Amino acid sequence: MISVTETARLGFRALLRNKTRAFLTALGIIIGVAAVICMVAIGEGAKARIQNMLEATGTNVLIVLSGSTSQGGMRGGFGSQPTLTWEDLRAIQNEAPSVRTAAPLSRMSTPVISETATWTTTVHGTTPEYFDIRDWAIVTGTGLTQADESGASRSAVVGKTVASKLFGEGVNPIGQSIRIRESPYTIVGMLDEKGQSGMGSDQDDAVFVPMATFGARIQGGLGKFIRGQIYLSAISPQATTTVEQEVTKLLREKHRIPEGEEDDFSVRSIAEMAGAMSATTTTLSALLASIALVSLIVGGIGVMNIMLVSVTERTREIGIRLAVGAQPGDILAQFLVEALTLAAIGGIIGVALGIGAGKLLSAQFGWSLVIRPDIVVLALLVSGLVGVVFGLYPARKAARLDPIDALRYE
Amino acid sequence: MALIELRDVSKIYVSGDTELAALKNVNLDVEAGEFIAVTGSSGSGKSTLMNIIGCLDQPTHGTYTLSGQAIAGLDRGQLATIRNHFIGFVFQSFNLLARTSALENVELPMIYARVPPAERRKRAREALERVGLADRMSHTSSQLSGGQQQRVAIARALVTRPPLILADEPTGNLDTKTSESVMTLLSDLRKTGITVAFVTHETDIAAYAERLLVLRDGQIVRDERTSQQSKEPT
Ligand SMILES: Nc1ncnc2c1ncn2[C@@H]1O[C@H](COP(=O)(O)OP(=O)(O)OP(=O)(O)O)[C@@H](O)[C@H]1O
Ligand SMILES: [Mg+2]
């Protein structure tokens, strides 16, 4: 066998001679690799985001929703008939031993007006326990108190985004007055920055008022049912399963659901939801990556096809090389290196393109992107392998040519 | 010991159920340094004989010994090595690599002989100078005349310093004047001790040789010494 550099030089020259064809052939590999890289990066990004959500919300947090799982309980009970009562909330707080604390949470999207600006945000009605459950600190001011709750005071706590939208960046909002649905509220606290949620929404774009006030002034009466969810925290992250069992048992009793009937509520732990979501994401990205892999193989078939054409076209060249003393192995290596180079260059361009496309998509749709170096290396190795595997047959065909027949070939 | 020894060599082509003997029981001895012309009518087996001597093809029967080495039974790789080290080929249709410079064409056999690049380039230049193409080294085949292409092919054949050069109708595609310059080159080679055998249809080209083989129907029907040197420049 002649030296590697010599063989590589031959391969490169043959490719450079037919740049357009080489590029078109490599395109299959380029697209395949780009798709793999892009899919995996987006999938990994989604997983990382779910993990963030889990950490941001708290591993020991659970949510109780109205309606059964099959009625879309996971969507937060919106649209489903409320089934959770204030009595249920009290029972959960007092009778479930593994529950540390619980709080109701109702939401309403509505404009909030300051002296200088109007900003439409989500106004939440909840009790002081909620901030404890979410492990969400007040950075300035006092926050909501039990006194606010029992007196149904018009106090409000704002997130960072709302504060800056209403009063400007860096302005202390404490003591300022805002109007929500015709009623004036005084801002008593600003929450620590929480950033994006697992779903991609800005958690700091929120206003919190006492539940009692929310019920009376925003919702138009508290009523018997909680129009929203119950947030609760387990005494430890390990206790979430126990909490689920305790709360389910308790609420079934309260709601007098007979044995064998479906729950009219659902209890979900954040960890469980994150797990389910990341399982879905994993399945989805595995599916997309395998489709991308198929296109990589199709790209390999393209390489084989062009290499076969190339061997036929260059039969006479092969004959000349054999006649002056090239070993069959030299010819094999020459064509194999050509196929490998083609696939490897395709792989490198594909990686660049995949990362570029991933960045573009994530910028466009606000997805997060995680580029794993091991996947990049793997994609390059696979495209190299595709080159070798699909280049082998044409290269062997070239190496097996009979010198006389090859020289006579027109 | 003769350089080439053919004993009872036959080449039989089978197509369907008809057998065609391109060579029939050929016996031939060629000593080192001979200058041989092979003639005969079309289809008489001249190319077949050259291909077997040149280790491009294997005989169906008989033995072939080149420089003491038995050729029958060698594999493709071993035959390639022998072609590379012992034989230089010149073809009727030149058989240069397209879109490749004269210099690189001449370097080709040395690539497969694992000659280091610098040495390769130097020897290729010398070979091209020797065939009078010092000013055409970077020309590609399409930029050269037929005679020039054939001289590049001769340079390629001699650059590995083989003991044997085989030429199958080297002047077949050339006009009379160019043919003469190519034949002059070949007879000059022979003076350096290289054995040269060539095929031709033309008697005046055959007249350059010192030994004449005439083939008919796959057999050597005449084998004679022709001591003429008249066409050689003095
Ligand atoms: N690959 C082959 N398959 C079948 N028959 C062949 C093959 N190669 C050569 N022959 C036959 O062998 C015989 C000798 O062919 P060869 O090429 O040696 O003749 P030649 O003397 O060189 O003729 P020319 O002067 O036309 O070149 C011819 O009849 C030819 O048809
Ligand atoms: Mg012939």
Short mmCIF file of C-alpha atoms and ligand atoms in Angstrom, two decimals, chain A residues 408, chain B residues 13 20 22 41-48 169 201, ligand 1:
data_model
loop_
_atom_site.label_atom_id
_atom_site.label_comp_id
_atom_site.label_asym_id
_atom_site.label_seq_id
_atom_site.Cartn_x
_atom_site.Cartn_y
_atom_site.Cartn_z
CA ARG A 408 -9.61 -1.42 -23.39
CA TYR B 13 -10.37 -17.55 -24.97
CA LEU B 20 -10.33 -19.48 -29.61
CA ALA B 22 -5.03 -16.57 -29.45
CA SER B 41 -1.64 -9.84 -39.51
CA SER B 42 -4.45 -8.49 -37.41
CA GLY B 43 -5.72 -11.05 -34.93
CA SER B 44 -2.56 -13.15 -35.09
CA GLY B 45 -1.96 -12.80 -31.34
CA LYS B 46 0.63 -10.02 -31.12
CA SER B 47 -1.12 -8.08 -28.37
CA THR B 48 -1.92 -11.27 -26.51
CA GLU B 169 2.07 -0.55 -31.83
CA HIS B 201 2.38 -3.55 -38.84
N1 LIG C 1 -10.62 -10.85 -24.32
C1 LIG C 1 -10.75 -11.59 -25.41
N2 LIG C 1 -11.78 -12.42 -25.50
C2 LIG C 1 -11.94 -13.20 -26.60
N3 LIG C 1 -11.11 -13.18 -27.63
C3 LIG C 1 -10.06 -12.35 -27.60
C4 LIG C 1 -9.83 -11.51 -26.48
N4 LIG C 1 -8.73 -10.78 -26.70
C5 LIG C 1 -8.26 -11.16 -27.91
N5 LIG C 1 -9.07 -12.11 -28.45
C6 LIG C 1 -8.88 -12.78 -29.73
O1 LIG C 1 -7.58 -13.28 -29.78
C7 LIG C 1 -7.02 -13.13 -31.06
C8 LIG C 1 -5.71 -12.41 -30.95
O2 LIG C 1 -5.93 -11.08 -30.54
P1 LIG C 1 -4.78 -10.00 -30.43
O3 LIG C 1 -5.37 -8.78 -29.86
O4 LIG C 1 -3.64 -10.62 -29.73
O5 LIG C 1 -4.41 -9.75 -31.96
P2 LIG C 1 -3.38 -8.76 -32.58
O6 LIG C 1 -2.38 -9.57 -33.28
O7 LIG C 1 -2.86 -7.84 -31.54
O8 LIG C 1 -4.25 -7.96 -33.60
P3 LIG C 1 -4.18 -6.42 -34.04
O9 LIG C 1 -3.05 -6.31 -34.98
O10 LIG C 1 -5.48 -6.19 -34.71
O11 LIG C 1 -4.00 -5.64 -32.80
C9 LIG C 1 -8.05 -12.38 -31.89
O12 LIG C 1 -8.74 -13.29 -32.69
C10 LIG C 1 -8.98 -11.80 -30.89
O13 LIG C 1 -10.29 -11.75 -31.39
#
